[in-house]
Short mmCIF file of C-alpha atoms and ligand atoms in Angstrom, two decimals:
data_model
loop_
_atom_site.label_atom_id
_atom_site.label_comp_id
_atom_site.label_asym_id
_atom_site.label_seq_id
_atom_site.Cartn_x
_atom_site.Cartn_y
_atom_site.Cartn_z
CA UNK A 428 -22.42 -16.00 4.21
CA UNK A 429 -19.10 -15.01 2.91
CA UNK A 430 -18.68 -11.30 2.39
CA UNK A 431 -16.37 -9.98 -0.27
CA UNK A 432 -14.78 -6.73 0.67
CA UNK A 433 -14.96 -4.67 -2.37
CA UNK A 434 -11.86 -2.59 -2.60
CA UNK A 435 -12.50 -1.52 -6.25
CA UNK A 436 -15.83 0.08 -5.34
CA UNK A 437 -14.49 1.85 -2.26
CA UNK A 438 -11.66 2.91 -4.22
CA UNK A 439 -13.86 4.40 -6.91
CA UNK A 440 -15.89 6.29 -4.34
CA UNK A 441 -12.66 7.96 -2.92
CA UNK A 442 -11.39 8.62 -6.40
CA UNK A 443 -14.44 10.50 -7.37
CA UNK A 444 -14.50 12.56 -4.15
CA UNK A 445 -10.85 13.40 -4.94
CA UNK A 446 -11.62 14.37 -8.45
CA UNK A 447 -14.37 16.79 -7.20
CA UNK A 448 -11.79 18.38 -4.69
CA UNK A 449 -9.10 18.75 -7.33
CA UNK A 450 -11.60 20.45 -9.60
CA UNK A 451 -12.24 23.10 -6.98
CA UNK A 452 -8.61 23.81 -6.17
CA UNK A 453 -7.50 27.29 -7.12
CA UNK A 454 -4.23 27.79 -8.99
CA UNK A 455 -2.45 24.83 -10.75
CA UNK A 456 -3.54 21.13 -10.28
CA UNK A 457 -1.60 18.81 -8.04
CA UNK A 458 1.41 17.14 -9.61
CA UNK A 459 3.02 13.69 -8.80
CA UNK A 460 6.44 12.57 -10.08
CA UNK A 461 7.22 8.94 -10.03
CA UNK A 462 10.74 7.88 -10.13
CA UNK A 463 11.13 4.50 -11.79
CA UNK A 464 14.68 2.82 -11.69
CA UNK A 465 15.44 -0.39 -13.47
CA UNK A 466 13.17 -2.52 -15.55
CA UNK A 467 11.16 -4.86 -13.29
CA UNK A 468 7.91 -5.63 -15.06
CA UNK A 469 5.66 -5.49 -11.96
CA UNK A 470 7.02 -2.08 -11.08
CA UNK A 471 6.45 -0.78 -14.76
CA UNK A 472 2.84 -2.02 -14.38
CA UNK A 473 2.30 -0.42 -11.00
CA UNK A 474 3.72 2.91 -12.13
CA UNK A 475 1.46 2.73 -15.28
CA UNK A 476 -1.67 2.16 -13.07
CA UNK A 477 -0.75 5.02 -10.76
CA UNK A 478 -0.15 7.48 -13.73
CA UNK A 479 -3.45 6.53 -15.27
CA UNK A 480 -5.23 7.01 -11.92
CA UNK A 481 -3.80 10.50 -11.51
CA UNK A 482 -5.04 11.49 -14.94
CA UNK A 483 -8.56 10.19 -14.24
CA UNK A 484 -8.85 12.69 -11.16
CA UNK A 485 -7.12 15.68 -12.69
CA UNK A 486 -3.64 15.15 -11.06
CA UNK A 487 -0.69 15.87 -13.42
CA UNK A 488 1.93 13.06 -13.25
CA UNK A 489 5.26 12.46 -14.83
CA UNK A 490 7.61 9.27 -14.82
CA UNK A 491 11.34 9.75 -14.67
CA UNK A 492 12.87 6.61 -15.81
CA UNK A 493 16.44 5.57 -14.83
CA UNK A 494 18.45 2.62 -16.28
CA UNK A 495 19.03 -0.51 -14.42
CA UNK A 496 22.75 0.28 -14.18
CA UNK A 497 22.07 3.98 -13.45
CA UNK A 498 23.96 5.32 -10.46
CA UNK A 499 22.86 6.37 -7.01
CA UNK A 500 24.46 9.64 -7.89
CA UNK A 501 22.01 10.37 -10.88
CA UNK A 502 19.11 9.26 -8.57
CA UNK A 503 20.21 11.64 -5.87
CA UNK A 504 20.50 14.55 -8.38
CA UNK A 505 16.90 13.83 -9.73
CA UNK A 506 15.37 13.67 -6.21
CA UNK A 507 17.06 16.87 -5.11
CA UNK A 508 15.89 18.60 -8.20
CA UNK A 509 12.41 17.61 -7.56
CA UNK A 510 12.62 18.52 -3.92
CA UNK A 511 13.25 22.17 -4.85
CA UNK A 512 10.76 22.25 -7.76
CA UNK A 513 7.70 24.34 -6.49
CA UNK A 514 5.60 22.73 -9.37
CA UNK A 515 6.02 19.30 -7.84
CA UNK A 516 3.79 18.31 -4.84
CA UNK A 517 4.49 14.64 -4.61
CA UNK A 518 7.56 12.35 -5.26
CA UNK A 519 7.25 8.63 -5.46
CA UNK A 520 10.31 6.36 -5.59
CA UNK A 521 9.13 2.93 -6.85
CA UNK A 522 10.52 -0.03 -5.01
CA UNK A 523 12.46 -2.21 -5.21
CA UNK A 524 15.44 -0.11 -6.37
CA UNK A 525 18.06 -1.88 -8.44
CA UNK A 526 20.90 -3.66 -6.79
CA UNK A 527 23.76 -1.31 -5.66
CA UNK A 528 21.24 1.54 -4.78
CA UNK A 529 20.56 1.87 -1.19
CA UNK A 530 16.82 2.26 -0.56
CA UNK A 531 16.94 3.74 2.89
CA UNK A 532 19.40 6.49 1.89
CA UNK A 533 17.25 7.22 -1.21
CA UNK A 534 13.90 7.31 0.47
CA UNK A 535 15.23 9.74 3.19
CA UNK A 536 16.44 12.13 0.40
CA UNK A 537 12.76 12.89 -0.44
CA UNK A 538 11.52 16.02 1.12
CA UNK A 539 9.20 14.90 3.97
CA UNK A 540 6.45 17.28 2.75
CA UNK A 541 6.49 15.61 -0.71
CA UNK A 542 6.85 12.21 0.59
CA UNK A 543 3.45 10.80 -0.64
CA UNK A 544 4.53 7.31 0.01
CA UNK A 545 5.15 7.98 3.60
CA UNK A 546 8.45 6.09 3.59
CA UNK A 547 10.73 8.76 4.85
CA UNK A 548 12.07 8.09 8.36
CA UNK A 549 10.26 11.29 9.59
CA UNK A 550 6.94 10.29 8.37
CA UNK A 551 7.41 6.60 9.60
CA UNK A 552 8.46 8.07 12.95
CA UNK A 553 5.32 10.29 13.16
CA UNK A 554 3.16 7.31 12.37
CA UNK A 555 4.70 5.23 15.12
CA UNK A 556 4.45 8.13 17.65
CA UNK A 557 0.78 8.88 16.70
CA UNK A 558 1.64 12.52 15.53
CA UNK A 559 -0.71 14.42 13.15
CA UNK A 560 0.30 15.77 9.90
CA UNK A 561 2.64 13.12 8.39
CA UNK A 562 1.95 10.97 5.38
CA UNK A 563 0.73 7.52 5.97
CA UNK A 564 2.05 4.81 3.73
CA UNK A 565 -0.55 4.04 0.90
CA UNK A 566 -1.15 0.26 1.37
CA UNK A 567 -1.64 0.33 5.16
CA UNK A 568 -3.73 3.41 4.87
CA UNK A 569 -5.78 1.75 2.21
CA UNK A 570 -6.37 -1.32 4.36
CA UNK A 571 -7.68 0.60 7.41
CA UNK A 572 -9.99 2.82 5.36
CA UNK A 573 -11.36 -0.15 3.38
CA UNK A 574 -12.14 -1.94 6.75
CA UNK A 575 -13.76 1.28 8.06
CA UNK A 576 -15.82 1.63 4.96
CA UNK A 577 -16.82 -2.06 5.16
CA UNK A 578 -17.88 -1.44 8.81
CA UNK A 579 -15.28 -3.91 10.15
CA UNK A 580 -14.09 -2.42 13.47
CA UNK A 581 -10.70 -3.70 14.62
CA UNK A 582 -10.97 -2.01 18.17
CA UNK A 583 -10.34 -4.51 20.81
CA UNK A 584 -9.80 -7.30 18.24
CA UNK A 585 -6.67 -9.40 17.81
CA UNK A 586 -5.22 -8.59 14.57
CA UNK A 587 -2.35 -10.82 13.32
CA UNK A 588 -0.28 -9.44 10.43
CA UNK A 589 1.97 -11.77 8.56
CA UNK A 590 4.96 -10.00 7.05
CA UNK A 591 7.12 -7.36 8.61
CA UNK A 592 8.06 -5.23 5.58
CA UNK A 593 8.46 -1.37 5.87
CA UNK A 594 5.97 -0.89 3.18
CA UNK A 595 2.99 -2.87 4.72
CA UNK A 596 3.54 -4.93 7.83
CA UNK A 597 5.41 -2.49 10.17
CA UNK A 598 3.35 0.71 9.31
CA UNK A 599 0.06 -1.24 9.38
CA UNK A 600 0.91 -2.60 12.91
CA UNK A 601 1.65 1.06 14.03
CA UNK A 602 -1.67 2.26 12.67
CA UNK A 603 -3.85 -0.34 14.06
CA UNK A 604 -2.31 -0.24 17.47
CA UNK A 605 -2.46 3.46 18.06
CA UNK A 606 -5.09 5.07 20.52
CA UNK A 607 -7.13 6.76 17.81
CA UNK A 608 -9.17 6.29 14.61
CA UNK A 609 -8.30 3.07 12.74
CA UNK A 610 -6.66 1.93 15.88
CA UNK A 611 -7.15 0.27 19.33
CA UNK A 612 -6.52 -3.26 18.01
CA UNK A 613 -4.32 -5.93 19.76
CA UNK A 614 -1.69 -6.38 17.11
CA UNK A 615 0.75 -9.26 16.62
CA UNK A 616 3.35 -8.84 13.90
CA UNK A 617 4.32 -12.37 12.64
CA UNK A 618 7.01 -13.20 10.17
CA UNK A 619 9.05 -15.98 8.59
CA UNK A 620 10.75 -16.81 11.90
CA UNK A 621 7.44 -16.87 13.84
CA UNK A 622 7.08 -20.46 15.49
CA UNK A 623 3.79 -22.20 15.21
CA UNK A 624 2.56 -19.54 12.71
CA UNK A 625 -0.74 -21.48 11.70
CA UNK A 626 -1.70 -21.80 15.36
CA UNK A 627 -0.88 -18.18 16.11
CA UNK A 628 -2.99 -17.01 12.97
CA UNK A 629 -5.96 -19.10 14.21
CA UNK A 630 -6.11 -16.74 17.16
CA UNK A 631 -6.68 -13.78 14.79
CA UNK A 632 -10.02 -12.00 14.52
CA UNK A 633 -8.60 -10.11 11.53
CA UNK A 634 -5.76 -11.92 9.64
CA UNK A 635 -3.59 -9.68 7.25
CA UNK A 636 -1.48 -11.57 4.91
CA UNK A 637 1.39 -9.49 3.39
CA UNK A 638 4.02 -12.13 2.83
CA UNK A 639 4.67 -12.18 -0.94
CA UNK A 640 4.16 -15.93 -1.42
CA UNK A 641 1.24 -17.17 -3.63
CA UNK A 642 -1.41 -19.15 -1.75
CA UNK A 643 0.52 -19.30 1.37
CA UNK A 644 -2.50 -19.01 3.83
CA UNK A 645 -4.74 -21.97 3.87
CA UNK A 646 -7.73 -23.07 5.90
CA UNK A 647 -5.51 -24.27 8.84
CA UNK A 648 -4.56 -20.73 9.35
CA UNK A 649 -8.03 -19.37 9.77
CA UNK A 650 -10.26 -19.02 12.91
CA UNK A 651 -13.90 -19.63 11.94
CA UNK A 652 -15.52 -16.38 11.09
CA UNK A 653 -12.28 -14.29 10.92
CA UNK A 654 -11.87 -11.37 8.56
CA UNK A 655 -8.98 -11.73 5.96
CA UNK A 656 -7.11 -9.04 4.27
CA UNK A 657 -5.04 -10.38 1.40
CA UNK A 658 -2.20 -7.91 0.45
CA UNK A 659 -0.53 -10.41 -1.97
CA UNK A 660 -0.08 -9.51 -5.66
CA UNK A 661 1.78 -12.72 -6.94
CA UNK A 662 2.34 -13.37 -10.56
CA UNK A 663 1.76 -17.13 -11.44
CA UNK A 664 2.53 -18.35 -14.90
CA UNK A 665 -0.62 -19.02 -16.92
CA UNK A 666 0.05 -19.55 -20.69
CA UNK A 667 -3.77 -19.60 -21.33
CA UNK A 668 -3.82 -15.81 -20.70
CA UNK A 669 -2.51 -13.38 -23.20
CA UNK A 670 -0.29 -11.64 -20.56
CA UNK A 671 1.17 -14.99 -19.71
CA UNK A 672 0.45 -14.78 -15.93
CA UNK A 673 -2.40 -14.35 -13.50
CA UNK A 674 -2.37 -12.39 -10.36
CA UNK A 675 -3.05 -14.47 -7.00
CA UNK A 676 -2.86 -13.34 -3.54
CA UNK A 677 -1.10 -14.69 -0.45
CA UNK A 678 -4.28 -16.42 0.59
CA UNK A 679 -5.60 -19.70 -0.99
CA UNK A 680 -9.09 -18.13 -1.50
CA UNK A 681 -10.70 -21.42 -2.54
CA UNK A 682 -9.46 -23.16 0.61
CA UNK A 683 -10.37 -20.44 3.14
CA UNK A 684 -13.72 -19.31 1.75
CA UNK A 685 -15.81 -21.66 3.96
CA UNK A 686 -13.95 -20.63 7.19
CA UNK A 687 -13.94 -16.81 7.11
CA UNK A 688 -16.64 -14.47 7.27
CA UNK A 689 -15.17 -11.74 5.02
CA UNK A 690 -12.13 -11.32 2.69
CA UNK A 691 -10.51 -8.98 0.37
CA UNK A 692 -10.26 -10.58 -3.03
CA UNK A 693 -7.25 -10.39 -5.36
CA UNK A 694 -7.45 -8.60 -7.67
CA UNK A 695 -9.98 -5.87 -6.55
CA UNK A 696 -9.35 -5.84 -2.77
CA UNK A 697 -6.28 -3.95 -1.36
CA UNK A 698 -4.65 -3.04 -4.80
CA UNK A 699 -7.07 -0.36 -5.90
CA UNK A 700 -7.07 1.23 -2.24
CA UNK A 701 -3.26 1.56 -2.47
CA UNK A 702 -3.75 3.65 -5.58
CA UNK A 703 -6.70 5.61 -4.14
CA UNK A 704 -4.56 6.61 -1.12
CA UNK A 705 -1.70 7.75 -3.22
CA UNK A 706 -4.01 10.16 -4.80
CA UNK A 707 -5.36 11.24 -1.36
CA UNK A 708 -1.78 11.83 -0.31
CA UNK A 709 -0.81 13.88 -3.35
CA UNK A 710 -3.90 16.07 -2.84
CA UNK A 711 -2.79 16.53 0.78
CA UNK A 712 0.73 17.51 -0.47
CA UNK A 713 -0.75 20.07 -2.80
CA UNK A 714 -2.97 21.57 -0.15
CA UNK A 715 -0.58 21.71 2.80
N1 GUN B 2266 6.64 -1.38 -4.47
C1 GUN B 2266 5.63 -2.03 -3.75
N2 GUN B 2266 4.77 -1.38 -3.18
C2 GUN B 2266 5.08 -0.05 -3.34
C3 GUN B 2266 4.40 1.15 -2.88
O1 GUN B 2266 3.49 1.36 -2.33
N3 GUN B 2266 5.12 2.35 -3.20
C4 GUN B 2266 6.43 2.24 -3.86
N4 GUN B 2266 6.99 3.50 -4.13
N5 GUN B 2266 6.86 1.10 -4.21
C5 GUN B 2266 6.25 0.01 -4.00
#
């Protein structure tokens, strides 16, 4: 029997626990500021989803919008102002940034104690070193919590992650390989230059698809009985829908469903968990 891993339900549970905690805080509520540079439609949607989620749990949020042709200078000034604003707990710079703005420099400007995305070098370094107290990037954090809540233990298992991004693949590998909670897996990080990718993926007990390519993972990539985590959020044209597109994952669900034992659906799998962990990190920023 195929088990659908219900990220929406787990995320709702986490969100309601966060709402209760926010309500018991003394002083002001937590505040998150999202910086949205440029006009990529998917980024606008994601930021909108995050703002709404904040409102539902009692976290104040604000969006600072910068033009596509806004300079790095303007962005630097904005982030520096937010860093010293005592009323702001969390700062999120939505990626990707417009061409001409360097992401690494920008992300390293965010005060590490307000870096609720966990993308600052210091927080990434803490994660890799297994140190406590840093922020864990929201999507990898959401994935390990979702697996734990679904009673899928990665300890001693072979986890193959396809995709080496700084947002998902690299931090997820660091989390799952560490000698502590969420960890103790044997991790392989595969990518676009990996040879014999399908054969490698067939050795995975847990396969994580974070490639950014619609329906890339088909049945030939799957070991019978494997668990599949689909991180993909790809827009595919669909004129029959009012918004003109539909969301599909990196995994060809119809093709793999007979082979795997469990899978995160798209939508309703990893996506809601990412948002829930952003709220969790923002609450942590307010408390610490
Ligand atoms: N772009 C795609 N995913 C993310 C994310 O988790 N955080 C930010 N800031 N930008 C993203």
